[in-house]
């Protein structure tokens, strides 16, 4: 979660900002006394002064401390906004897969397209705040867009509104508005909180960012745990309640907006200061175009390609951009790390849907596994800072920032290797699916004695022969081959001295159960199609065969009941929460009784045959209609631990290193570049999911190998990188860049006048 590391940037930026302002004040004082004639380039653009508008009346404090009261509104706002974002995002992949009925690859692609957009829009939000509206108004207006996106998204999850096309359009429009809202306010909220402090309260400001960081993790942790429960444990219109799972985060965003607005009168609201990102982009573009226009051999070369911007932009800006480009060069390999990290909410969640979430004391939803990331982040950051890094240092190992980032990449790569191993294990434990012109068949004998079943082909050749005892089933599904997509099969049933021939039609790629029935001294059969249980939220699927001569009404819960017809009536599948069902209430027209259904595993599909073979109450004969994966979801814990450890070493360390190597004026540019690496990483996943065509475990191996290659490239780049000291970032004022005449803009003399 990259937001968790932003507070480190703001701490560093704000700690240095006070010193910079003091230095600027002294510099301006010296210039006021000077009447020298200076050379300055003629330019149509001036770098806007960075002035901070302070309120005249004292800022209210919290309980007499040095903490402004306004930060309480900002911290609560951030908690609610992060709850809103991560809560909605936690259930997004399963919403695509099971509500919109998209394929796994399409669901993954749209999920990462949304994530990528969320990291492109902060650049737009920063530009609006710095150049036009200011931070306060930008947060207010884009939060309204944010809330509107949640409303549209929740409406798109209501089954009663429109059809598939309407749901898809509403979902995509809602996600676009949410991406604009969350991305637009992302660069503003933390910085706006820092603006509330006076320069003399730098220590309190640092502690504020720690609390701000905690609110991000708390919102993420709680929402990632709660919203999957709202989706799976609450039924809306007979299915998972995605509308509620999206609506509650939307309500939290409304609360965030209201709370933030309540502090309007006590906020310190700095005016727009100009967008440094735009200035940097223009400076680089001017340098490139100016160099291209003056590529003649008669014009002397310059020491650095950015020196070609000297005719239009100040020397200090050019120096800062030079330092910036050195760091940005190291950013080139970084997107691959984010490509792996952000798959926790897509590919890893889809993997969890094929695992058993029953932990004994609690049934874990597949999308709840994402809660491990913020939880482990809170554990690993102090563990690494206070224990691991110190132990490594005592061993005499120079564990530099770039080395930490490389190790973080290796850990993420190992996490995907572990995920591939888990995926292979799941594939081995998951029953094979019938392919083209194939079906799977099993026989269930409900007669009171053994029955011999023979399946004959079109040419009376024996395809299957099995003897099945009373109230038993075949030990496994048998695979039969079809000559066409649909084919008739002949069944020969031998019961005592009775032989019965029957015919059943079956279609390819399906599972079937042949139910053998007894009626006095005769037997018959019926063919029942078995449906795969596609529930992913700890639910189980059950159906019933009623051998009684009376209709049976079965109550499976407060709002779940079904009726099964008499004389071998077969019910449809009904989904219910997995767990123990020792006494299910049933009734006929003249009798009430209970059935013991026992323990129902999540993800399984069961068949219950209601029989009455004694003088006592009817009983339920239970069998597993379709086997389910028995691999526990806890096997995902190692891969989550590895990737989170990699995130702590890579993300936190990467931002700290970047900000130590770039001038203070370039901090916002670095933030924009860092967010862009996250966006590009999500695009990589989108492309691979759509065009690789690999099975899942092979795709995990591909990502693991790609990151190892990128790690090697990054290590070579880091080995050749020469770190610069912070004091070297400021060049003496008297050091001049030599300019040349030619096709350049002329220089004129001006008198400094302030």
XYZ file of C-alpha atoms in Angstrom:
754
model
C 0.000 0.000 0.000
C 1.921 2.949 -1.286
C -0.173 5.508 0.623
C 1.322 4.203 3.834
C 4.741 5.480 2.851
C 3.671 8.979 1.843
C 3.911 10.243 5.398
C 7.657 9.631 5.345
C 7.943 11.983 2.396
C 5.945 14.694 4.075
C 7.966 14.385 7.250
C 11.191 14.931 5.337
C 9.739 17.669 3.143
C 8.271 19.661 6.018
C 11.338 19.305 8.217
C 13.453 20.898 5.511
C 10.859 23.479 4.523
C 11.306 25.519 7.694
C 15.040 25.747 7.168
C 14.517 26.772 3.536
C 12.097 29.524 4.479
C 14.514 30.907 7.079
C 17.283 30.890 4.485
C 15.041 32.651 1.964
C 14.197 35.333 4.522
C 17.888 36.038 5.173
C 18.596 36.068 1.435
C 15.830 38.555 0.729
C 17.112 40.807 3.507
C 20.577 40.810 1.982
C 19.198 41.579 -1.469
C 17.252 44.547 -0.176
C 20.528 46.171 0.835
C 22.164 45.476 -2.511
C 22.013 47.831 -5.509
C 24.204 45.799 -7.857
C 23.550 45.407 -11.560
C 22.812 41.771 -12.362
C 22.350 39.847 -15.591
C 19.039 37.968 -15.798
C 17.597 36.036 -18.743
C 14.640 37.538 -20.551
C 11.702 35.163 -20.007
C 7.998 35.178 -20.549
C 7.632 33.032 -17.419
C 8.539 33.880 -13.878
C 8.808 31.353 -11.092
C 5.982 32.390 -8.745
C 6.933 33.390 -5.219
C 6.071 30.876 -2.519
C 4.085 32.964 -0.065
C 2.070 31.503 2.805
C -1.063 33.348 3.878
C -1.409 33.039 7.632
C -4.541 33.869 9.626
C -4.353 36.897 11.838
C -6.115 35.306 14.806
C -4.443 32.460 16.767
C -5.189 28.940 15.601
C -7.246 26.910 18.152
C -5.178 24.191 19.848
C -6.057 20.749 21.176
C -6.315 20.831 24.978
C -3.769 23.600 25.375
C -1.069 21.743 23.405
C 0.770 22.942 20.307
C -1.365 20.737 18.059
C -3.881 22.703 15.955
C -7.477 21.629 16.473
C -7.883 21.499 12.693
C -5.724 18.364 12.351
C -8.365 16.318 14.207
C -10.779 16.904 11.324
C -8.083 16.009 8.784
C -7.083 12.750 10.507
C -10.714 11.596 10.833
C -11.259 12.528 7.201
C -8.271 10.426 6.134
C -9.416 7.411 8.165
C -12.894 7.501 6.612
C -11.546 8.074 3.088
C -9.103 5.157 3.314
C -11.879 2.962 4.746
C -13.995 3.993 1.771
C -11.324 3.284 -0.848
C -9.894 0.015 0.442
C -13.300 -1.322 1.501
C -14.689 -0.830 -1.997
C -11.557 -2.183 -3.645
C -11.458 -5.328 -1.483
C -14.607 -6.804 -3.059
C -14.093 -5.366 -6.540
C -12.543 -8.414 -8.223
C -15.253 -10.796 -7.011
C -17.905 -8.268 -8.045
C -16.546 -8.338 -11.599
C -16.326 -12.125 -11.596
C -19.616 -13.160 -9.994
C -21.975 -10.199 -10.409
C -20.968 -8.882 -13.839
C -19.933 -12.417 -14.897
C -16.656 -11.346 -16.477
C -13.828 -13.826 -16.977
C -10.919 -13.952 -14.538
C -8.600 -12.267 -17.052
C -11.073 -9.469 -17.797
C -11.773 -8.965 -14.082
C -8.045 -8.736 -13.398
C -7.492 -6.309 -16.274
C -10.279 -3.910 -15.261
C -9.179 -4.075 -11.615
C -5.649 -2.999 -12.531
C -6.879 -0.420 -15.057
C -8.824 1.175 -12.195
C -5.798 1.000 -9.884
C -3.616 2.556 -12.560
C -6.071 5.422 -13.067
C -6.076 6.051 -9.312
C -2.320 6.733 -9.530
C -2.437 8.870 -12.671
C -5.078 11.302 -11.347
C -2.953 12.623 -8.412
C -0.969 14.609 -10.972
C -4.196 16.300 -12.044
C -5.209 16.901 -8.429
C -1.845 18.447 -7.582
C -2.010 20.718 -10.645
C -5.513 21.921 -9.691
C -4.507 22.557 -6.072
C -1.187 24.272 -6.795
C -2.209 26.360 -9.787
C -5.907 27.121 -9.361
C -8.101 26.217 -6.378
C -5.710 25.594 -3.526
C -5.655 22.464 -1.393
C -8.845 23.104 0.622
C -11.205 23.697 -2.300
C -9.614 20.876 -4.310
C -10.292 18.422 -1.472
C -13.899 19.626 -1.119
C -14.797 19.569 -4.817
C -13.099 16.273 -5.648
C -14.588 14.653 -2.525
C -18.009 15.479 -3.966
C -16.956 13.692 -7.167
C -15.722 10.827 -4.975
C -19.115 10.512 -3.219
C -20.964 10.643 -6.540
C -18.771 7.791 -7.813
C -19.706 5.643 -4.805
C -23.413 6.332 -5.341
C -23.229 5.351 -9.007
C -21.137 2.268 -8.181
C -23.635 1.118 -5.524
C -26.552 1.567 -7.920
C -24.701 -0.579 -10.439
C -24.638 -3.403 -7.875
C -28.418 -3.532 -7.422
C -29.868 -6.488 -9.382
C -33.257 -4.767 -9.716
C -31.812 -1.844 -11.704
C -31.517 -2.667 -15.401
C -29.686 -5.593 -16.903
C -26.104 -6.601 -17.581
C -25.338 -3.615 -19.807
C -26.747 -1.090 -17.312
C -24.753 -2.644 -14.463
C -21.562 -2.552 -16.537
C -21.997 1.097 -17.579
C -22.846 2.238 -14.051
C -19.869 0.325 -12.662
C -17.373 1.797 -15.108
C -18.718 5.348 -14.681
C -18.667 4.971 -10.901
C -15.112 3.638 -10.876
C -13.932 6.487 -13.119
C -15.402 9.072 -10.738
C -13.907 7.286 -7.723
C -10.474 7.206 -9.397
C -10.687 10.943 -10.091
C -11.781 11.645 -6.518
C -9.346 9.468 -4.601
C -6.415 10.302 -6.844
C -7.209 14.010 -6.931
C -7.240 14.444 -3.145
C -4.341 12.041 -2.513
C -1.525 14.645 -2.860
C -3.513 17.349 -1.031
C -4.753 15.962 2.289
C -1.455 15.157 4.016
C 0.203 18.368 2.802
C -2.827 20.393 3.893
C -2.438 18.903 7.364
C 1.197 19.998 7.412
C 0.111 23.531 6.496
C -1.805 23.782 9.781
C 1.399 23.883 11.845
C 3.583 26.888 12.488
C 7.284 26.511 11.660
C 8.248 26.600 15.334
C 6.186 23.448 15.965
C 8.178 21.142 13.702
C 8.322 18.341 16.304
C 4.531 18.302 16.686
C 4.188 18.261 12.905
C 6.383 15.155 12.689
C 4.208 13.389 15.253
C 1.116 14.428 13.324
C 2.369 12.601 10.262
C 2.816 9.457 12.375
C -0.835 9.709 13.466
C -1.837 10.414 9.862
C 0.042 7.286 8.773
C -1.714 5.295 11.497
C -5.134 6.488 10.290
C -4.334 5.209 6.778
C -3.489 1.750 8.073
C -6.423 1.657 10.490
C -8.899 2.551 7.748
C -7.415 -0.019 5.404
C -7.201 -2.766 8.025
C -10.763 -2.405 9.319
C -12.443 -1.959 5.940
C -10.635 -4.879 4.292
C -11.943 -7.108 7.074
C -15.508 -5.755 7.280
C -16.646 -5.209 3.683
C -16.138 -8.857 2.582
C -18.402 -9.816 5.505
C -21.035 -7.327 4.333
C -20.829 -8.899 0.898
C -20.961 -12.554 1.928
C -22.845 -12.703 5.227
C -25.744 -10.507 4.116
C -28.089 -11.655 1.356
C -29.636 -9.086 -1.006
C -32.215 -10.268 -3.544
C -31.160 -13.868 -2.895
C -27.428 -13.415 -3.559
C -24.273 -11.744 -2.226
C -24.970 -8.157 -1.188
C -22.479 -6.182 -3.290
C -24.701 -3.089 -3.092
C -24.231 -3.021 0.695
C -20.497 -3.742 0.391
C -20.163 -0.691 -1.895
C -22.746 1.427 -0.081
C -21.098 1.361 3.359
C -17.744 2.651 1.991
C -19.736 5.318 0.162
C -21.352 6.322 3.462
C -17.910 6.574 5.070
C -16.836 8.915 2.262
C -19.870 11.120 2.985
C -18.806 11.204 6.642
C -15.243 12.077 5.572
C -16.514 15.029 3.520
C -18.811 16.289 6.307
C -16.083 16.046 8.967
C -13.553 17.815 6.764
C -16.029 20.613 5.994
C -16.739 21.138 9.708
C -13.220 22.476 10.234
C -13.451 25.020 7.428
C -13.403 28.103 9.668
C -10.300 27.119 11.622
C -8.081 25.836 8.785
C -4.978 27.684 7.625
C -5.525 27.867 3.865
C -2.382 28.661 1.862
C -3.103 30.163 -1.572
C -2.045 28.306 -4.751
C 1.744 28.480 -5.095
C 2.242 27.296 -8.667
C 2.816 23.769 -9.907
C 6.493 22.801 -9.834
C 5.743 19.648 -11.873
C 4.645 21.807 -14.799
C 7.725 24.011 -14.461
C 10.036 20.995 -14.479
C 8.331 19.525 -17.546
C 8.598 22.833 -19.410
C 12.243 23.241 -18.412
C 13.142 19.780 -19.725
C 11.180 20.310 -22.927
C 12.829 23.687 -23.556
C 16.300 22.199 -22.994
C 15.635 19.390 -25.477
C 14.107 21.628 -28.140
C 16.795 24.295 -27.677
C 19.536 21.698 -28.077
C 17.838 20.346 -31.202
C 17.560 23.825 -32.718
C 21.250 24.514 -32.022
C 22.822 21.257 -33.100
C 25.291 22.995 -35.463
C 28.926 22.108 -34.942
C 29.825 25.807 -34.735
C 27.996 26.185 -31.432
C 30.066 25.100 -28.411
C 28.801 22.110 -26.474
C 27.632 22.478 -22.909
C 28.541 20.408 -19.899
C 25.023 18.974 -19.391
C 22.063 18.722 -21.734
C 19.882 20.619 -19.227
C 22.240 23.597 -19.501
C 20.470 24.367 -22.785
C 17.532 25.647 -20.703
C 19.670 28.397 -19.163
C 18.390 31.073 -21.578
C 14.890 30.836 -20.136
C 14.978 29.284 -16.663
C 16.818 30.191 -13.425
C 20.078 28.446 -12.609
C 18.758 27.039 -9.345
C 15.804 25.382 -11.110
C 18.154 23.835 -13.674
C 20.446 22.551 -10.908
C 17.473 21.062 -9.089
C 16.203 19.357 -12.239
C 19.682 17.878 -12.818
C 19.603 16.332 -9.356
C 16.061 15.171 -9.990
C 16.898 13.356 -13.242
C 19.602 11.337 -11.477
C 16.952 9.911 -9.139
C 14.327 9.487 -11.851
C 16.762 7.342 -13.821
C 16.680 4.846 -10.930
C 12.870 4.845 -11.103
C 12.832 3.148 -14.532
C 12.846 -0.472 -13.194
C 10.446 0.199 -10.299
C 7.067 -0.444 -12.022
C 7.716 -4.192 -12.136
C 7.728 -4.338 -8.327
C 4.304 -2.679 -8.178
C 3.053 -5.066 -10.853
C 3.593 -7.901 -8.373
C 2.546 -6.107 -5.194
C -0.847 -4.946 -6.457
C -1.941 -8.451 -7.501
C -2.948 -9.162 -3.905
C -6.381 -7.788 -4.715
C -6.748 -9.588 -8.054
C -4.865 -12.802 -8.834
C -4.222 -13.739 -5.221
C -7.873 -13.142 -4.310
C -8.937 -15.341 -7.223
C -6.527 -17.993 -5.956
C -8.167 -17.802 -2.519
C -11.581 -18.538 -4.058
C -10.327 -22.042 -4.874
C -9.150 -22.737 -1.307
C -10.884 -23.780 1.907
C -11.448 -20.737 4.122
C -12.647 -22.741 7.131
C -10.028 -22.176 9.854
C -12.030 -24.080 12.452
C -12.822 -21.094 14.658
C -13.657 -18.753 11.772
C -14.549 -18.975 8.087
C -12.310 -16.541 6.199
C -13.670 -14.993 3.015
C -11.310 -15.017 0.002
C -11.236 -11.219 -0.215
C -10.535 -10.966 3.530
C -7.030 -12.366 3.034
C -5.992 -8.897 1.869
C -6.258 -7.738 5.483
C -2.904 -9.439 6.081
C -1.080 -6.715 4.162
C -1.879 -3.682 6.371
C -1.687 -5.865 9.474
C 1.782 -7.141 8.595
C 2.916 -3.641 7.565
C 2.175 -2.405 11.088
C 4.184 -5.312 12.498
C 7.090 -5.298 10.052
C 7.992 -1.591 10.031
C 9.041 -1.437 13.725
C 10.462 -4.966 13.463
C 12.742 -4.006 10.587
C 13.691 -0.576 11.966
C 14.334 -1.617 15.561
C 15.597 -5.188 15.177
C 16.601 -6.456 11.737
C 18.394 -3.366 10.390
C 20.255 -2.905 13.678
C 21.380 -6.527 13.745
C 22.626 -6.253 10.161
C 24.495 -3.062 11.057
C 26.148 -4.716 14.058
C 27.371 -7.476 11.761
C 29.365 -4.847 9.863
C 27.271 -5.099 6.695
C 26.700 -1.875 4.780
C 22.982 -2.286 4.136
C 22.454 0.817 2.003
C 19.084 2.060 0.807
C 19.568 0.710 -2.714
C 20.536 -2.698 -1.335
C 17.408 -2.746 0.817
C 15.310 -2.009 -2.262
C 17.010 -4.824 -4.193
C 16.346 -7.265 -1.334
C 12.720 -6.097 -1.299
C 12.449 -7.020 -4.983
C 13.911 -10.458 -4.292
C 11.394 -11.062 -1.480
C 8.491 -10.100 -3.753
C 9.852 -12.437 -6.415
C 10.024 -15.270 -3.866
C 6.445 -14.490 -2.818
C 5.246 -15.157 -6.352
C 7.289 -18.348 -6.538
C 5.486 -19.500 -3.389
C 2.151 -18.422 -4.932
C 2.978 -20.554 -7.986
C 3.703 -23.566 -5.748
C 0.367 -23.076 -3.955
C -1.403 -22.785 -7.324
C 0.135 -26.076 -8.515
C -1.011 -27.749 -5.294
C -4.554 -26.404 -5.799
C -4.610 -27.695 -9.383
C -3.611 -31.172 -8.216
C -6.311 -31.228 -5.534
C -9.045 -29.738 -7.716
C -11.041 -32.299 -9.700
C -10.511 -32.190 -13.432
C -13.178 -30.495 -15.486
C -14.744 -32.420 -18.389
C -13.420 -31.079 -21.658
C -14.822 -30.993 -25.148
C -16.919 -34.091 -26.014
C -16.440 -35.473 -22.497
C -18.704 -35.941 -19.469
C -18.204 -37.165 -15.896
C -20.680 -39.722 -14.540
C -21.357 -41.330 -11.177
C -24.164 -43.675 -10.095
C -26.088 -43.606 -6.775
C -27.946 -46.737 -5.688
C -31.050 -45.921 -3.617
C -32.421 -49.501 -3.903
C -32.316 -51.881 -0.943
C -29.799 -54.242 -2.520
C -26.812 -54.287 -4.859
C -27.276 -53.159 -8.477
C -24.885 -53.836 -11.342
C -24.628 -50.880 -13.749
C -23.353 -51.257 -17.312
C -23.041 -48.319 -19.716
C -23.210 -49.229 -23.399
C -22.129 -47.225 -26.417
C -23.802 -46.839 -29.786
C -22.392 -50.158 -30.965
C -23.347 -51.969 -27.736
C -19.744 -51.871 -26.602
C -19.245 -51.690 -22.832
C -18.003 -48.268 -21.707
C -18.423 -48.736 -17.959
C -19.329 -51.608 -15.638
C -19.710 -51.241 -11.874
C -21.500 -53.071 -9.019
C -22.891 -50.626 -6.440
C -24.209 -51.636 -3.019
C -27.373 -50.267 -1.464
C -27.144 -46.589 -0.588
C -23.659 -46.351 -1.954
C -22.155 -44.481 -4.871
C -19.384 -45.160 -7.312
C -15.972 -44.537 -5.721
C -15.237 -41.781 -8.237
C -16.621 -40.065 -11.291
C -16.099 -41.996 -14.519
C -15.155 -40.117 -17.663
C -17.083 -40.945 -20.827
C -16.264 -39.755 -24.350
C -18.925 -38.433 -26.693
C -18.858 -38.565 -30.465
C -20.784 -35.295 -30.703
C -21.642 -32.445 -28.344
C -24.733 -34.371 -27.209
C -25.162 -38.150 -27.214
C -27.580 -40.850 -25.993
C -26.159 -43.584 -23.745
C -27.800 -46.952 -22.994
C -27.767 -48.228 -19.404
C -28.208 -51.875 -18.417
C -29.242 -52.319 -14.751
C -29.224 -55.806 -13.159
C -31.109 -56.075 -9.839
C -31.627 -59.561 -8.378
C -33.082 -61.480 -11.344
C -34.431 -58.331 -12.942
C -32.747 -56.614 -15.900
C -33.739 -53.105 -16.964
C -32.631 -51.209 -20.058
C -32.901 -47.425 -20.160
C -31.570 -44.558 -22.238
C -30.359 -41.084 -21.146
C -29.063 -38.132 -23.165
C -26.031 -36.180 -21.953
C -24.213 -33.062 -23.158
C -20.479 -32.425 -23.199
C -18.536 -30.599 -20.435
C -21.004 -31.578 -17.695
C -21.197 -33.699 -14.551
C -24.062 -36.191 -14.150
C -25.463 -38.435 -11.434
C -27.450 -41.577 -12.343
C -29.975 -42.080 -9.536
C -31.197 -45.710 -9.254
C -34.674 -45.889 -7.719
C -36.692 -48.788 -6.267
C -40.454 -49.115 -6.571
C -41.513 -52.323 -4.888
C -39.808 -55.134 -6.806
C -38.987 -52.953 -9.789
C -36.189 -50.462 -10.300
C -35.841 -47.445 -12.526
C -33.357 -44.609 -12.981
C -33.209 -40.891 -13.573
C -30.334 -38.682 -14.735
C -29.553 -35.510 -12.722
C -27.149 -32.840 -13.886
C -24.631 -31.814 -11.230
C -23.874 -28.094 -11.037
C -20.547 -26.803 -9.813
C -20.710 -24.661 -6.671
C -19.266 -21.311 -7.695
C -19.789 -19.576 -4.355
C -16.651 -17.960 -3.003
C -17.696 -16.499 0.304
C -17.613 -19.458 2.665
C -20.991 -20.658 1.401
C -21.961 -24.223 0.538
C -24.543 -25.621 -1.907
C -27.089 -28.320 -1.032
C -29.915 -30.118 -2.818
C -32.346 -32.848 -1.761
C -33.969 -36.010 -3.139
C -37.200 -36.929 -1.368
C -37.949 -40.678 -1.352
C -41.063 -40.198 0.824
C -44.550 -40.381 -0.622
C -45.360 -36.946 0.785
C -44.089 -33.493 -0.062
C -41.456 -32.182 2.372
C -40.892 -28.543 3.351
C -37.360 -27.849 4.611
C -36.336 -24.735 6.610
C -32.607 -24.076 6.232
C -32.618 -20.731 8.021
C -34.727 -17.775 9.035
C -35.309 -16.778 5.418
C -34.299 -19.906 3.465
C -36.838 -22.657 2.862
C -37.633 -25.012 0.014
C -40.153 -27.673 -0.912
C -39.222 -31.081 -2.356
C -41.851 -33.097 -4.215
C -42.866 -36.610 -3.225
C -41.682 -39.878 -4.809
C -38.063 -39.020 -5.617
C -38.578 -35.320 -6.197
C -35.294 -33.479 -6.746
C -34.761 -29.905 -5.541
C -32.541 -27.256 -7.108
C -29.305 -26.249 -5.439
C -29.615 -23.839 -2.512
C -26.640 -21.935 -1.097
C -26.257 -21.440 2.621
C -23.519 -20.599 5.089
C -21.092 -23.427 5.741
C -20.860 -24.896 9.220
C -22.617 -27.416 11.474
C -26.309 -28.216 10.861
C -27.306 -30.800 13.509
C -31.083 -30.220 13.396
C -32.762 -28.829 10.267
C -36.519 -28.441 10.737
C -38.707 -30.296 8.189
C -42.385 -30.989 7.906
C -44.880 -32.924 5.825
C -48.622 -32.442 5.765
C -49.021 -34.554 8.906
C -45.623 -34.648 10.618
C -42.717 -32.496 11.826
C -39.170 -33.886 12.090
C -35.514 -32.813 12.021
C -32.614 -33.821 9.772
C -28.987 -33.969 10.866
C -26.980 -32.562 7.933
C -23.683 -32.560 9.850
C -20.729 -30.314 8.950
C -20.864 -28.567 5.570
C -17.515 -27.437 4.186
C -17.245 -24.091 2.369
C -17.211 -24.339 -1.415
C -18.581 -27.885 -1.506
C -21.818 -29.140 -3.085
C -23.853 -31.788 -1.249
C -26.736 -34.128 -2.057
C -29.091 -35.219 0.758
C -31.482 -38.151 0.219
C -34.459 -38.069 2.603
C -35.271 -41.681 3.497
C -37.458 -43.492 6.022
C -36.156 -47.045 6.377
C -37.240 -47.506 10.020
C -40.281 -46.784 12.112
C -38.551 -43.681 13.450
C -38.412 -40.203 11.875
C -36.998 -39.798 8.349
C -33.245 -39.382 8.049
C -30.858 -37.732 5.571
C -28.264 -39.725 3.663
C -25.449 -37.333 2.838
C -22.968 -37.452 0.007
C -20.612 -34.930 -1.590
C -22.067 -34.122 -5.003
C -18.909 -32.467 -6.216
C -15.556 -32.606 -4.425
C -14.020 -29.355 -3.282
C -10.447 -28.225 -2.755
C -9.290 -29.206 0.721
C -6.198 -26.971 0.705
C -6.532 -24.438 3.501
C -6.473 -20.742 2.719
C -3.830 -20.430 5.457
C -1.278 -21.641 2.884
C -1.383 -18.122 1.446
C 0.157 -16.690 4.607
C 3.822 -17.246 3.537
C 3.388 -15.399 0.244
C 1.650 -12.481 1.989
C 4.430 -12.312 4.593
C 7.143 -12.311 1.913
C 5.532 -9.679 -0.297
C 4.757 -7.400 2.671
C 8.340 -7.672 3.922
C 9.453 -6.792 0.415
C 7.092 -3.805 0.397
C 8.476 -2.467 3.677
C 12.069 -2.769 2.436
C 11.321 -1.412 -1.031
C 8.655 1.246 -0.639
C 9.599 2.920 2.634
C 13.321 2.798 1.894
C 12.827 3.915 -1.710
C 11.015 7.100 -0.762
C 13.488 7.928 1.993
C 16.395 7.469 -0.415
C 14.730 9.487 -3.170
C 14.032 12.434 -0.931
C 17.570 12.443 0.430
C 18.959 12.645 -3.105
C 16.765 15.407 -4.558
C 16.440 19.120 -3.706
C 13.616 20.229 -1.441
C 11.938 22.051 -4.321
C 11.644 18.753 -6.223
C 9.803 16.765 -3.528
C 6.396 17.103 -5.185
C 7.880 16.078 -8.549
C 9.324 12.969 -6.935
C 5.943 12.132 -5.445
C 4.336 12.435 -8.886
C 7.034 10.228 -10.437
C 6.668 7.639 -7.657
C 2.906 7.462 -8.214
C 3.484 7.087 -11.948
C 5.638 3.999 -11.340
C 2.684 2.442 -9.478
C 0.368 3.310 -12.357
C 2.712 1.795 -14.948
C 3.072 -1.345 -12.827
C -0.688 -1.895 -12.918
C -0.670 -1.438 -16.687
C 1.923 -4.235 -16.924
C -0.456 -6.613 -15.117
C -3.288 -5.533 -17.402
C -1.254 -6.376 -20.512
C -0.019 -9.733 -19.201
C -3.509 -10.786 -18.058
C -4.997 -10.015 -21.463
C -2.327 -11.343 -23.792
C -0.127 -13.928 -22.027
C -2.530 -16.878 -22.359
C -0.651 -18.747 -19.606
C -2.137 -20.957 -16.919
C -2.129 -19.245 -13.544
C 0.891 -20.926 -11.963
C 2.962 -20.226 -15.089
C 1.907 -16.565 -14.989
C 3.089 -16.342 -11.379
C 6.448 -17.828 -12.403
C 6.661 -15.324 -15.278
C 6.200 -12.366 -12.934
C 8.692 -13.827 -10.471
C 11.360 -14.236 -13.154
C 10.696 -10.808 -14.652
C 11.193 -9.147 -11.277
C 14.443 -11.053 -10.737
C 15.738 -9.763 -14.090
C 14.627 -6.226 -13.215
C 16.284 -6.594 -9.801
C 19.567 -7.482 -11.524
C 19.288 -4.413 -13.777
C 18.432 -2.206 -10.795
C 21.402 -3.589 -8.841
C 23.761 -2.696 -11.693
C 22.275 0.801 -11.883
C 22.568 1.164 -8.110
C 26.173 -0.063 -8.113
C 27.130 2.685 -10.565
C 25.115 5.344 -8.754
C 27.151 7.792 -6.685
C 25.027 9.140 -3.792
C 25.230 12.857 -3.174
C 25.266 14.537 0.196
C 22.387 16.847 1.111
C 24.725 19.838 1.403
C 25.849 19.281 -2.195
C 22.312 19.881 -3.481
C 22.676 23.657 -3.008
C 25.235 25.219 -5.326
C 26.987 28.473 -4.340
C 25.262 31.530 -5.744
C 28.372 32.902 -7.405
C 28.911 29.820 -9.521
C 27.828 30.740 -13.058
C 26.928 28.641 -16.062
C 28.733 29.964 -19.139
C 26.348 31.090 -21.874
C 27.168 31.376 -25.539
C 25.956 33.646 -28.254
C 24.352 32.339 -31.400
C 20.768 31.454 -31.999
C 20.042 32.079 -28.299
C 17.754 34.565 -26.640
C 19.618 37.827 -25.983
C 20.483 38.889 -22.447
C 19.937 42.359 -21.043
C 20.975 44.093 -17.842
C 18.534 44.818 -15.082
C 18.834 46.485 -11.733
C 17.657 44.433 -8.813
C 14.746 46.163 -7.176
C 12.630 44.595 -4.448
